[in-house]
Coordinates of N, CA and C and ligand atoms in Angstrom, one line a residue:
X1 N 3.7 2.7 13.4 CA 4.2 3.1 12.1 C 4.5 1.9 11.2
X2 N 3.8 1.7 10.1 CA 3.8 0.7 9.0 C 4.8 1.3 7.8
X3 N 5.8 0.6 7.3 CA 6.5 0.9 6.3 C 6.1 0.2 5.2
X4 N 5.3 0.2 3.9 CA 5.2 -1.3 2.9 C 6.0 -1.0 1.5
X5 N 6.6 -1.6 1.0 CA 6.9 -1.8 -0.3 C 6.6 -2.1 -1.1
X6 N 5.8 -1.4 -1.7 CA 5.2 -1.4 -3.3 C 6.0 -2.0 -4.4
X7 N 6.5 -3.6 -4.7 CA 7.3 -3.5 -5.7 C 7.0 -3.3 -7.0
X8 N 5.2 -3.4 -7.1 CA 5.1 -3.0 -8.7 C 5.4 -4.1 -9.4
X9 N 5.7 -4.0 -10.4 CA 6.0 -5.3 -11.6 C 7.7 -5.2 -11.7
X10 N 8.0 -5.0 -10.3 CA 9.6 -5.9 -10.4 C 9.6 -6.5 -9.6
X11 N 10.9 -7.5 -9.7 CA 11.4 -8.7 -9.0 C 11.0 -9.6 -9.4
X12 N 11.8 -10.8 -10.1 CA 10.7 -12.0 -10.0 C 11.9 -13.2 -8.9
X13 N 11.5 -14.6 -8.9 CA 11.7 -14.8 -7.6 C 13.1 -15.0 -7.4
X14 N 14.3 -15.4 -8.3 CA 15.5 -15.0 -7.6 C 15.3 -13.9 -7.2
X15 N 15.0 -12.6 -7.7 CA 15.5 -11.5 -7.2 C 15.1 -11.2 -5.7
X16 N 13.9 -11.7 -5.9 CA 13.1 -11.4 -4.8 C 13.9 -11.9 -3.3
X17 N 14.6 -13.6 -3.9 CA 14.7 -14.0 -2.9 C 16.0 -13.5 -2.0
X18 N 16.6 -12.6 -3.1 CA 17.8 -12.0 -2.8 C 17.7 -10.8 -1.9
X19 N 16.9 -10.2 -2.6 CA 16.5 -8.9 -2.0 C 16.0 -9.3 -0.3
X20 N 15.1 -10.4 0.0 CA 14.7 -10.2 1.3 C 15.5 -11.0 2.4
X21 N 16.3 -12.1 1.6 CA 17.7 -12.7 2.5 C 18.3 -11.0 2.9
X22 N 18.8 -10.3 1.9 CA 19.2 -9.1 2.4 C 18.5 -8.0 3.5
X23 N 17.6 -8.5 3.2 CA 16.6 -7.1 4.3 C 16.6 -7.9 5.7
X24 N 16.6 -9.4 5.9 CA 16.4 -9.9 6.8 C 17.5 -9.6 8.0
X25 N 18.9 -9.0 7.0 CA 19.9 -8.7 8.1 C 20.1 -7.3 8.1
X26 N 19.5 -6.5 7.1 CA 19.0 -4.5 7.5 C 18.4 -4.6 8.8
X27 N 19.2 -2.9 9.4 CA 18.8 -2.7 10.3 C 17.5 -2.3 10.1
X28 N 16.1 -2.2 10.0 CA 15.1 -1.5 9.8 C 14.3 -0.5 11.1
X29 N 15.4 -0.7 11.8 CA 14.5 0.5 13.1 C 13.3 -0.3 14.0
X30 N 12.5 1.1 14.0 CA 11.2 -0.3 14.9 C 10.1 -0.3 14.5
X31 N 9.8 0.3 13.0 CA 8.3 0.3 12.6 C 8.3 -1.2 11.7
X32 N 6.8 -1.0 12.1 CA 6.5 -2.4 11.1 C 6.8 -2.6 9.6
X33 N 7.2 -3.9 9.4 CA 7.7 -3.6 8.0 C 7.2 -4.8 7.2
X34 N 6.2 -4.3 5.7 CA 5.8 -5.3 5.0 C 6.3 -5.2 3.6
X35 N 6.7 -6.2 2.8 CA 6.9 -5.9 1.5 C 5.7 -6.6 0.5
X36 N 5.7 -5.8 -0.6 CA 4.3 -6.4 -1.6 C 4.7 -6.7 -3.0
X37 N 5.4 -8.2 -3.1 CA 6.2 -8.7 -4.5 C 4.9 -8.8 -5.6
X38 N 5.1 -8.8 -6.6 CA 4.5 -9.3 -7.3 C 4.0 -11.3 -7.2
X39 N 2.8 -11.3 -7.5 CA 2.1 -12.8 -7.1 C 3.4 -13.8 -7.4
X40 N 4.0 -13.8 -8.5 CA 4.7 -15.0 -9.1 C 5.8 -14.9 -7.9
X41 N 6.2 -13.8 -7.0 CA 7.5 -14.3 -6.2 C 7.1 -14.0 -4.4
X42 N 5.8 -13.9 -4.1 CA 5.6 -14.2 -2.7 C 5.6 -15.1 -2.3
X43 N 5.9 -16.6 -3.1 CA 6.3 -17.8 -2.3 C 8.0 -17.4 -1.9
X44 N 8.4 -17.2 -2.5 CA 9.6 -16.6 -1.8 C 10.4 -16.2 -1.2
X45 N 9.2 -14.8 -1.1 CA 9.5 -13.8 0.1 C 9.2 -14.6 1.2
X46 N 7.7 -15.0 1.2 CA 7.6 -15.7 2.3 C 8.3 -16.5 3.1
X47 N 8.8 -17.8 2.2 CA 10.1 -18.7 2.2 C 11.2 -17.7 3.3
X48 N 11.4 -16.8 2.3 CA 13.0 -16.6 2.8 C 12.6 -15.6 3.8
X49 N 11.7 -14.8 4.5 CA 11.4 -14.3 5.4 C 10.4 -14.8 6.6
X50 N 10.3 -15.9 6.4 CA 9.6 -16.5 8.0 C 10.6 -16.9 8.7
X51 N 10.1 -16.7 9.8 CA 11.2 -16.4 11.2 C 11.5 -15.0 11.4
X52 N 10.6 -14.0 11.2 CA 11.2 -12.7 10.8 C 9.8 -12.1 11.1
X53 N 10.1 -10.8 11.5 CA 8.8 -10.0 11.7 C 8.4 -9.2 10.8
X54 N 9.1 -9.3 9.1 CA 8.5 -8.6 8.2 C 7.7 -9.6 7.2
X55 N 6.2 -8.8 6.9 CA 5.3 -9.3 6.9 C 5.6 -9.1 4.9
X56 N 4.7 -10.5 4.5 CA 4.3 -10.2 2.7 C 3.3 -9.9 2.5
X57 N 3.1 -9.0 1.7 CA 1.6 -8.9 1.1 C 1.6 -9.0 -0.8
X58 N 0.4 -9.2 -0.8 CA 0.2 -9.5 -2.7 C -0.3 -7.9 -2.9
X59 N -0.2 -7.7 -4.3 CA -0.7 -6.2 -4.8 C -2.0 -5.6 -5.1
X60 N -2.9 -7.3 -5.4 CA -4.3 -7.3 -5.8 C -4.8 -8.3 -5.5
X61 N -5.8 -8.9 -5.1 CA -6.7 -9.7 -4.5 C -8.1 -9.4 -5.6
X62 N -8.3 -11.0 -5.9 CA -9.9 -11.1 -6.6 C -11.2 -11.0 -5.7
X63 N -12.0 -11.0 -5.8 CA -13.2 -11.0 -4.8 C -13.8 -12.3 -4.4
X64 N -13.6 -13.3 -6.1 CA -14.5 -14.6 -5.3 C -13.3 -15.7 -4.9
X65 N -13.8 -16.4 -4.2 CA -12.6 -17.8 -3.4 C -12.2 -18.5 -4.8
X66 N -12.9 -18.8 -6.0 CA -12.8 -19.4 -7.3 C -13.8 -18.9 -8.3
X67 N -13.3 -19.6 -9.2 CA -14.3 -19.3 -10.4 C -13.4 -19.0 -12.0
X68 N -14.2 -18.5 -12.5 CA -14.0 -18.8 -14.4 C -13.1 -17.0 -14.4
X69 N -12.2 -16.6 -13.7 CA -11.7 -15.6 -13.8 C -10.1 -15.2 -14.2
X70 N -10.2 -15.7 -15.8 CA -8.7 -15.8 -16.2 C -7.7 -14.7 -15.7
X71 N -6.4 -15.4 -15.2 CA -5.6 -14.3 -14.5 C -5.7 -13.2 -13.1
X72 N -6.8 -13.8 -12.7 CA -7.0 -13.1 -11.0 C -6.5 -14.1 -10.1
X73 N -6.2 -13.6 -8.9 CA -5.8 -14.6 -7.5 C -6.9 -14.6 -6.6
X74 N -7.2 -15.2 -6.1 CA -7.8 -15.4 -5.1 C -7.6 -15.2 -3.3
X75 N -8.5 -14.7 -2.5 CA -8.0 -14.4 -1.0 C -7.1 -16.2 -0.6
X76 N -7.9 -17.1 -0.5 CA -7.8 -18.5 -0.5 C -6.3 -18.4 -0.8
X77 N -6.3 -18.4 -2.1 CA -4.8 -18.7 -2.1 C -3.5 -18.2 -1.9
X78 N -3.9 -16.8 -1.9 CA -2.8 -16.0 -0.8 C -2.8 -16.3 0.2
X79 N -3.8 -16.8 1.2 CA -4.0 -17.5 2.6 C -3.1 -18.6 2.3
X80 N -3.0 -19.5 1.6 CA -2.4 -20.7 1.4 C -1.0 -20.8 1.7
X81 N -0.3 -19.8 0.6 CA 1.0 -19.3 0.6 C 1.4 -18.5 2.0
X82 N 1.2 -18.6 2.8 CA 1.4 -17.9 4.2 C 1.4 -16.2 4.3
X83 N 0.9 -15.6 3.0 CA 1.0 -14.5 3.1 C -0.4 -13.6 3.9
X84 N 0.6 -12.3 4.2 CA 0.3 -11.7 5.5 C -1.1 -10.3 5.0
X85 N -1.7 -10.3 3.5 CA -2.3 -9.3 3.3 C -2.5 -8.4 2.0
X86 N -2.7 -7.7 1.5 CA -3.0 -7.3 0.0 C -3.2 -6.0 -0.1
X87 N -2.3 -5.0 -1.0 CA -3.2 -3.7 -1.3 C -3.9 -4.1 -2.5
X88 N -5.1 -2.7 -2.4 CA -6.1 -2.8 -3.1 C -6.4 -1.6 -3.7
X89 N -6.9 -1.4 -4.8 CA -6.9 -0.1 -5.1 C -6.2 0.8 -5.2
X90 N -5.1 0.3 -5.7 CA -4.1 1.4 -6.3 C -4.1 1.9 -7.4
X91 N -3.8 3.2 -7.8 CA -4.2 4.0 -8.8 C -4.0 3.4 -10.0
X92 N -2.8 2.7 -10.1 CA -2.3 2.3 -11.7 C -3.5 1.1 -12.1
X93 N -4.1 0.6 -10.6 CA -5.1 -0.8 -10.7 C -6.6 0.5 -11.3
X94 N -6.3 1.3 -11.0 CA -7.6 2.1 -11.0 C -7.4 3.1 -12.4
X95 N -6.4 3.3 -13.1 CA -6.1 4.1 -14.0 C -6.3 3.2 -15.3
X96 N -5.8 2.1 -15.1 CA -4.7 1.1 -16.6 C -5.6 -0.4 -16.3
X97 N -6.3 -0.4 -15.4 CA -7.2 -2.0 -14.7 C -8.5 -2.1 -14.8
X98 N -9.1 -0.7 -15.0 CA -10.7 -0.4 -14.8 C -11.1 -0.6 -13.4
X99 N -10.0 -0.8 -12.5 CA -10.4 -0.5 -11.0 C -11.9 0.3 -10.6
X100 N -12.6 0.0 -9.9 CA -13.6 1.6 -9.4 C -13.8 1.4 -8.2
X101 N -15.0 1.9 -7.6 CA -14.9 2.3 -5.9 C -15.4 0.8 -5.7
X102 N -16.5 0.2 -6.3 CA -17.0 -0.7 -6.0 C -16.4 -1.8 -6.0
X103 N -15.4 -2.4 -7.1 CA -14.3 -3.8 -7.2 C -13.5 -3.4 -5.6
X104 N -13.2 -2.0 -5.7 CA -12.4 -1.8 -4.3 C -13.0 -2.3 -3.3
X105 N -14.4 -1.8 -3.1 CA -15.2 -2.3 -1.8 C -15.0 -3.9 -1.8
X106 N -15.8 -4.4 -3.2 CA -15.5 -5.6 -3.0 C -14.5 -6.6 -2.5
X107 N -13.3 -6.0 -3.5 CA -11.7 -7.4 -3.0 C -11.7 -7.1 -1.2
X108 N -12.2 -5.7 -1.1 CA -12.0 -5.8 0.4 C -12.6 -6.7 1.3
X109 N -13.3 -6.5 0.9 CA -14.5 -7.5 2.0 C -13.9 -9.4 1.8
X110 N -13.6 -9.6 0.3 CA -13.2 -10.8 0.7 C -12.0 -11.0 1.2
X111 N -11.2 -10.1 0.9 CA -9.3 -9.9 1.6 C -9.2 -10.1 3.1
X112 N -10.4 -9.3 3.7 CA -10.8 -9.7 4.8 C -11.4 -10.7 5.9
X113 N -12.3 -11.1 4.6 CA -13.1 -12.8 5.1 C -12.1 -13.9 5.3
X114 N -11.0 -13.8 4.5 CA -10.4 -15.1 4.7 C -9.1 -14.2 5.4
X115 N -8.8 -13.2 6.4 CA -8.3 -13.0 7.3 C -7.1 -12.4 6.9
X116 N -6.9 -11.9 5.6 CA -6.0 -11.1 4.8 C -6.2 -9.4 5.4
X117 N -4.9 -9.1 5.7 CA -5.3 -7.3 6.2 C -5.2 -6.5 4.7
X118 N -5.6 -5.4 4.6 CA -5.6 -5.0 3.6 C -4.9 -3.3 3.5
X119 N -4.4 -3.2 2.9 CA -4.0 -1.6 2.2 C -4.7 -1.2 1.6
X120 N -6.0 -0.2 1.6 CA -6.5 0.3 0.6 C -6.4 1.6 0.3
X121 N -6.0 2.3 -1.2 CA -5.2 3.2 -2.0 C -6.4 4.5 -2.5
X122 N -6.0 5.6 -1.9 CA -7.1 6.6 -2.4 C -6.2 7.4 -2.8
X123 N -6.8 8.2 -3.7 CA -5.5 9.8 -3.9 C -6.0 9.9 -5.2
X124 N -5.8 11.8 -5.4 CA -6.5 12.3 -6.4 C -5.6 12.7 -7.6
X125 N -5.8 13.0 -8.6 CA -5.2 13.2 -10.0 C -4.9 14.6 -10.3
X126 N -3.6 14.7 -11.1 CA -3.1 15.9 -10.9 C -4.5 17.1 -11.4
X127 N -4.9 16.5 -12.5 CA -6.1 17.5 -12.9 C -7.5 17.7 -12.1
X128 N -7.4 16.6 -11.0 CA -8.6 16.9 -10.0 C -7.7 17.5 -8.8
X129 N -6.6 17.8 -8.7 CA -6.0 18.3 -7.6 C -6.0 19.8 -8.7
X130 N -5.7 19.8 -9.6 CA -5.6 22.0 -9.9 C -7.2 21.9 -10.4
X131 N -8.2 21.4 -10.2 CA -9.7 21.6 -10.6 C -10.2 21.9 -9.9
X132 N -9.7 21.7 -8.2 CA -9.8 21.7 -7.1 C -11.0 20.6 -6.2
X133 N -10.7 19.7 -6.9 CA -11.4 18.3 -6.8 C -10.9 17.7 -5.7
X134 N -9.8 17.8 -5.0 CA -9.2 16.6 -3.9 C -10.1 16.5 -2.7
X135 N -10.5 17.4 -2.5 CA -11.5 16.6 -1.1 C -12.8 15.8 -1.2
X136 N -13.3 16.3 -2.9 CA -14.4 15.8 -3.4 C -14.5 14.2 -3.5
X137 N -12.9 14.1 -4.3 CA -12.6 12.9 -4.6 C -12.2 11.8 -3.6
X138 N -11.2 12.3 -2.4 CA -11.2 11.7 -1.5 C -12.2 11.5 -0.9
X139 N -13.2 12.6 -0.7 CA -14.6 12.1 0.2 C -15.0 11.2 -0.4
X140 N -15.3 10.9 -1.9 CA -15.9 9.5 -2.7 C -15.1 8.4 -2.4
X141 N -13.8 8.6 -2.5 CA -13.4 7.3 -2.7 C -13.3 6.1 -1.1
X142 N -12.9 7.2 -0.2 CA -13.1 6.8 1.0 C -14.3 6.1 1.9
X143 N -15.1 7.8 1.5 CA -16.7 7.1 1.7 C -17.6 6.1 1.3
X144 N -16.8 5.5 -0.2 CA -17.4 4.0 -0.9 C -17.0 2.9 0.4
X145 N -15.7 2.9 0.8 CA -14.6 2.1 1.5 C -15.8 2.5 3.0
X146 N -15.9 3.4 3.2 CA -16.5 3.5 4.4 C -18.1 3.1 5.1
X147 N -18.5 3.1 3.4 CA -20.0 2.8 3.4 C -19.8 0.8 3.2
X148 N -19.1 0.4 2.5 CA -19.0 -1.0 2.8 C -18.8 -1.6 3.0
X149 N -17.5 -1.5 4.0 CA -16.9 -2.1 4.7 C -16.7 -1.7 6.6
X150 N -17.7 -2.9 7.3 CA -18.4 -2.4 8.4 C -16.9 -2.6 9.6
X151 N -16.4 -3.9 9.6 CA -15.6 -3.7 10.2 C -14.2 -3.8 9.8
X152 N -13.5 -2.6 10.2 CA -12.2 -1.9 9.6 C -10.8 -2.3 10.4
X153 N -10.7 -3.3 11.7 CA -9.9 -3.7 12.5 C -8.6 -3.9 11.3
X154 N -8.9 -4.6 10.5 CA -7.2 -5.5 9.4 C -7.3 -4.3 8.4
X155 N -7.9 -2.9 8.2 CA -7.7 -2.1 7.1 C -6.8 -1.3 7.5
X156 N -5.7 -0.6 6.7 CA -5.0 0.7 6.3 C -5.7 1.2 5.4
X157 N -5.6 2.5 4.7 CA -5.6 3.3 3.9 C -4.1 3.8 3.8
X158 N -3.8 4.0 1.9 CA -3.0 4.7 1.4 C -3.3 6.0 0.6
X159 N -3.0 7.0 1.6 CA -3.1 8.5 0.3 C -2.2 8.5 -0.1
X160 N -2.6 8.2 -1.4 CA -1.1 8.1 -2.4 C -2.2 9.4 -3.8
X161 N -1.8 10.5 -3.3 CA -1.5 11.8 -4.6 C -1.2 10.8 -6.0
X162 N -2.1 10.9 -6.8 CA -1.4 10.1 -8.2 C -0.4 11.1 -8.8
X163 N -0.4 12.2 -9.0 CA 0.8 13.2 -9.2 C 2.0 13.0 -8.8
X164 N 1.8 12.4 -7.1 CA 3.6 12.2 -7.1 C 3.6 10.9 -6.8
X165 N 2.9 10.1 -7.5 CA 3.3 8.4 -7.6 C 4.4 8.4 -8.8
X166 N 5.4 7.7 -8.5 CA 7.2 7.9 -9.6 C 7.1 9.3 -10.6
X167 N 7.1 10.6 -9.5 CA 7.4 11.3 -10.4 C 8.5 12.0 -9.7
X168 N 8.5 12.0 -8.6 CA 9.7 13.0 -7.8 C 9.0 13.7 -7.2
X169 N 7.9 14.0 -7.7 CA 6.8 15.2 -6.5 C 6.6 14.5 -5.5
X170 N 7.3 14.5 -4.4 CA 6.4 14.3 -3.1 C 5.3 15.3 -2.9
X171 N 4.3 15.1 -2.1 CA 3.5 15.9 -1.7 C 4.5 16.3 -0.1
X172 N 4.1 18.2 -0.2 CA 4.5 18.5 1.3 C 4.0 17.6 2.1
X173 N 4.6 18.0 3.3 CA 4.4 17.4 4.6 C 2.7 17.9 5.2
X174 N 3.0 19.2 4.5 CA 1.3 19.8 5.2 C 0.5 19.3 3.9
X175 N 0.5 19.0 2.6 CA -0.6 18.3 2.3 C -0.7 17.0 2.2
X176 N 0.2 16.4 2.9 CA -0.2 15.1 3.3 C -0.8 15.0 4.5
X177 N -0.1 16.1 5.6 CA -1.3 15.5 7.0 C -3.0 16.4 6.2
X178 N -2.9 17.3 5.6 CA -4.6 18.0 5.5 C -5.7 16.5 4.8
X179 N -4.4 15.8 4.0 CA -5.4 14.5 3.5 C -5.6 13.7 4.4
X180 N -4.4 13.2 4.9 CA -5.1 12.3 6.4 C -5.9 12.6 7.1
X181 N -6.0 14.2 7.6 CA -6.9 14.2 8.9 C -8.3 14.1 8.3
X182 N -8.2 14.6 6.7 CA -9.7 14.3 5.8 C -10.3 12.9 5.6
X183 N -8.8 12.1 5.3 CA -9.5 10.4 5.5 C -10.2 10.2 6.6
X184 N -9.3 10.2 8.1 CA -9.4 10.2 9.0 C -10.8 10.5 9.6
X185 N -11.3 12.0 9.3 CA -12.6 12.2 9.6 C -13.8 11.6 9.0
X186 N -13.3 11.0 8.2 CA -14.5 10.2 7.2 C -14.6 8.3 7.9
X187 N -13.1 7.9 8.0 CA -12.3 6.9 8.4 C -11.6 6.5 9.1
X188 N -11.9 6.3 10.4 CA -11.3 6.3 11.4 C -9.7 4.8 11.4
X189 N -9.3 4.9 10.5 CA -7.9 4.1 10.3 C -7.0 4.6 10.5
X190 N -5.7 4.0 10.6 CA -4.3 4.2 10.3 C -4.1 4.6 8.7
X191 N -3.3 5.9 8.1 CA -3.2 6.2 6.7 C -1.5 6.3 6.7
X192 N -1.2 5.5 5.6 CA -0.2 5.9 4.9 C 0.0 6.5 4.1
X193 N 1.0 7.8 4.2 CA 1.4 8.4 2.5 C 2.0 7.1 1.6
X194 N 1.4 7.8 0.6 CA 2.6 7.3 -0.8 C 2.5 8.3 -1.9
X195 N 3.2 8.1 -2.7 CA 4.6 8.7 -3.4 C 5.1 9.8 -3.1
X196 N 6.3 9.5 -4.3 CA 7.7 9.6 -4.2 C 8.2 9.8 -2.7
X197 N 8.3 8.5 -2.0 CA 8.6 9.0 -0.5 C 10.2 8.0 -0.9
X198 N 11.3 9.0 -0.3 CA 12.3 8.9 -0.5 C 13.6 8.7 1.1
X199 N 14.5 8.6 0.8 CA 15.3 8.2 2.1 C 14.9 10.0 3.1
X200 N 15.2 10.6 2.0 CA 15.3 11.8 2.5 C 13.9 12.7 2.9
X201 N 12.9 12.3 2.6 CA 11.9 12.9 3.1 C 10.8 12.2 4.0
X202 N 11.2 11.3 4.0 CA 10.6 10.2 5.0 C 10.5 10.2 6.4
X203 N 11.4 11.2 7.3 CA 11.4 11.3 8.2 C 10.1 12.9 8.6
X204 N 10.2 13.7 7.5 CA 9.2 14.8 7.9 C 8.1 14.3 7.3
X205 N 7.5 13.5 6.6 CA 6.3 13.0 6.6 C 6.0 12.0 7.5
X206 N 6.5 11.4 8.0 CA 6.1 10.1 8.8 C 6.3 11.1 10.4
X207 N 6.9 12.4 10.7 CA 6.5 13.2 11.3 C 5.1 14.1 12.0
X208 N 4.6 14.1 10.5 CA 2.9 14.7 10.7 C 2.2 13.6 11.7
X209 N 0.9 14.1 12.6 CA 0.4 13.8 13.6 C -0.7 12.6 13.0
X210 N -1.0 12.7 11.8 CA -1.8 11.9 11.0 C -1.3 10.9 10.0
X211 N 0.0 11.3 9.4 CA 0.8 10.3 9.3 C 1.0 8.7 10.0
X212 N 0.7 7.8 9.7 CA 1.0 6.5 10.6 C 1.8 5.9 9.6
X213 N 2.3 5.6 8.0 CA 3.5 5.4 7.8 C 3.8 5.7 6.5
X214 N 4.5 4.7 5.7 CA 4.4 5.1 4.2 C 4.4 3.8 3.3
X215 N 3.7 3.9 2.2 CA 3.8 3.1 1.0 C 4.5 3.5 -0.4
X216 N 5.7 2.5 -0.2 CA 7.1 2.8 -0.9 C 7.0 2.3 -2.2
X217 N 7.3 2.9 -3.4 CA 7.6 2.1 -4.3 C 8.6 1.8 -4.7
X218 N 9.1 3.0 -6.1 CA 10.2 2.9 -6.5 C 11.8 3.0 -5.3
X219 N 11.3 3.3 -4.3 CA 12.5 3.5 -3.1 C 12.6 2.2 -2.8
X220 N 11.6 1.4 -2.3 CA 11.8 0.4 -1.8 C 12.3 -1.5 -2.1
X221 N 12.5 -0.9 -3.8 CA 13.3 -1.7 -4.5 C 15.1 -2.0 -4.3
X222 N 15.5 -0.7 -3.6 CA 17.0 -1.5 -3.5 C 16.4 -1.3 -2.1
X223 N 17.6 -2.1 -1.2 CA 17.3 -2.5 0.6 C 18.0 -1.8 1.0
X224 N 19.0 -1.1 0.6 CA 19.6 0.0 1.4 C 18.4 1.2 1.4
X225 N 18.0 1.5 0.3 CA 17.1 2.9 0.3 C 16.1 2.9 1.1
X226 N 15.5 0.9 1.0 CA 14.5 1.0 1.9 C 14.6 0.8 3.5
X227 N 16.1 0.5 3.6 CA 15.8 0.2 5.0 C 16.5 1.8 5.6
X228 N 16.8 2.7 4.6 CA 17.0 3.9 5.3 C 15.2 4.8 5.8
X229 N 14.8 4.8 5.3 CA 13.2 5.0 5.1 C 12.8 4.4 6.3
X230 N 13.0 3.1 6.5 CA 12.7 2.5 7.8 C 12.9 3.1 8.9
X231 N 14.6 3.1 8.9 CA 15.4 4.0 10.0 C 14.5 5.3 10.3
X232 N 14.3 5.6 9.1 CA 13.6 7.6 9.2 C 12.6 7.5 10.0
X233 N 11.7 6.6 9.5 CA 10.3 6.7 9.7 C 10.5 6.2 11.5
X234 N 11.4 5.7 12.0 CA 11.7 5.2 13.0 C 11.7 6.4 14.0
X235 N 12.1 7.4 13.7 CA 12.4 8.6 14.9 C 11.2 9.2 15.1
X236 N 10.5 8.9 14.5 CA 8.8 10.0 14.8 C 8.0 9.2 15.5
Ligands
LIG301 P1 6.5 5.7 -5.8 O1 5.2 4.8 -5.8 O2 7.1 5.7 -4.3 O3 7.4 5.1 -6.8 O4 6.1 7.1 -6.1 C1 4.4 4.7 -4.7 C2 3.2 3.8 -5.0 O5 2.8 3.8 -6.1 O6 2.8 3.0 -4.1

């Protein structure tokens, strides 16, 4: 069971560094636990959490090692900074970024070449969920991920519903396992839910048999909320 923390465009590095001095002494249970700061404060995290079994990851990863690409990061240099891994394809990267299936395939393959594990983010939109588009769309988006990337050992998958990414809508517990066992059949990985996964619902989704953990956002910004989520996700 993988717990990660999506912090999005908060924290920068005091905060950050505060935040994970603090988590370093939360009880977090026994699932694995990664947090994903924004680029400017994962020297930080890192810093202030080595010695420690919770892992950093960055939120996006570029595809080539260098080049003429103002404002991207590189695998390389997240390798540098001792961090532990990257999500990829997350909706807001894919909504507000020009993200598509193919940049996804891409960062993956290099996220991986230079030994970075990766998170990568599928889930369908509220208007392809009432169009009745979600399996359509997950079959696409997965199946890109599946068709180009041959070995999957350092991948996760996140079904993250864009509907209940910071809205309050969690998805039930039964339409999150019907998407996993759909990833699943296409993608033989470990899948995390995301959104709105909360202290309090955390424990019946990380429940379901296809369930393997969650990707936290807005919870995972204070350390109490997130290390209750931890605890939760802990009993299943
Ligand atoms: P949320 O975000 O938990 O705030 O809904 C989840 C995510 O976007 O990864």
């Amino acid at each position: 069971m993988l717990i990660a923390g999506n912090w999005k465009m908060f924290k920068g590095v005091g905060e950050a560094g505060e935040f994970c001095r603090a988590l370093r002494e939360a009880d977090l249970g026994t699932v694995d636990v990664v947090v994903c700061p924004p680029y400017v404060s994962l020297a930080a995290a890192v810093q202030a959490l080595s010695m420690t079994e919770i892992g950093v990851a960055a939120q996006n990863v570029h595809w080539a090692d260098d080049g003429a690409f103002t404002g991207e990061i590189s695998a390389p240099m997240l390798r540098e900074l001792g961090v532990y891994g990257t999500i990829v394809g997350h909706s807001e990267r894919r909504q507000f970024f020009g993200e598509t299936d193919d940049t996804v395939v891409k960062r993956i393959l290099a996220a991986m070449e230079h030994g970075l594990h990766v998170i990568a983010c599928v889930g369908e939109t509220a208007s392809e969920r009432e169009a009745g588009d979600t399996e359509s769309v997950i079959r696409r988006q997965v199946g890109a991920i599946a068709e180009g990337v041959a070995d999957t050992d350092d991948l996760v998958i996140a079904y993250e519903p864009v509907w209940a990414i910071g809205t309050g809508k969690t998805a039930t517990p039964e339409i999150a396992q019907e998407a996993h066992a759909l990833v699943k059949s296409i993608l033989d990985v470990p899948v995390l839910y995301g959104g709105s996964v909360k202290p309090d619902n955390a424990a019946e989704l990380a429940a379901q048999p296809d369930v393997d953990g969650a990707l936290v956002g807005g919870a995972s910004l204070d350390v109490k909320s997130f290390a209750t989520i931890c605890r939760e996700a802990s009993h299943s």
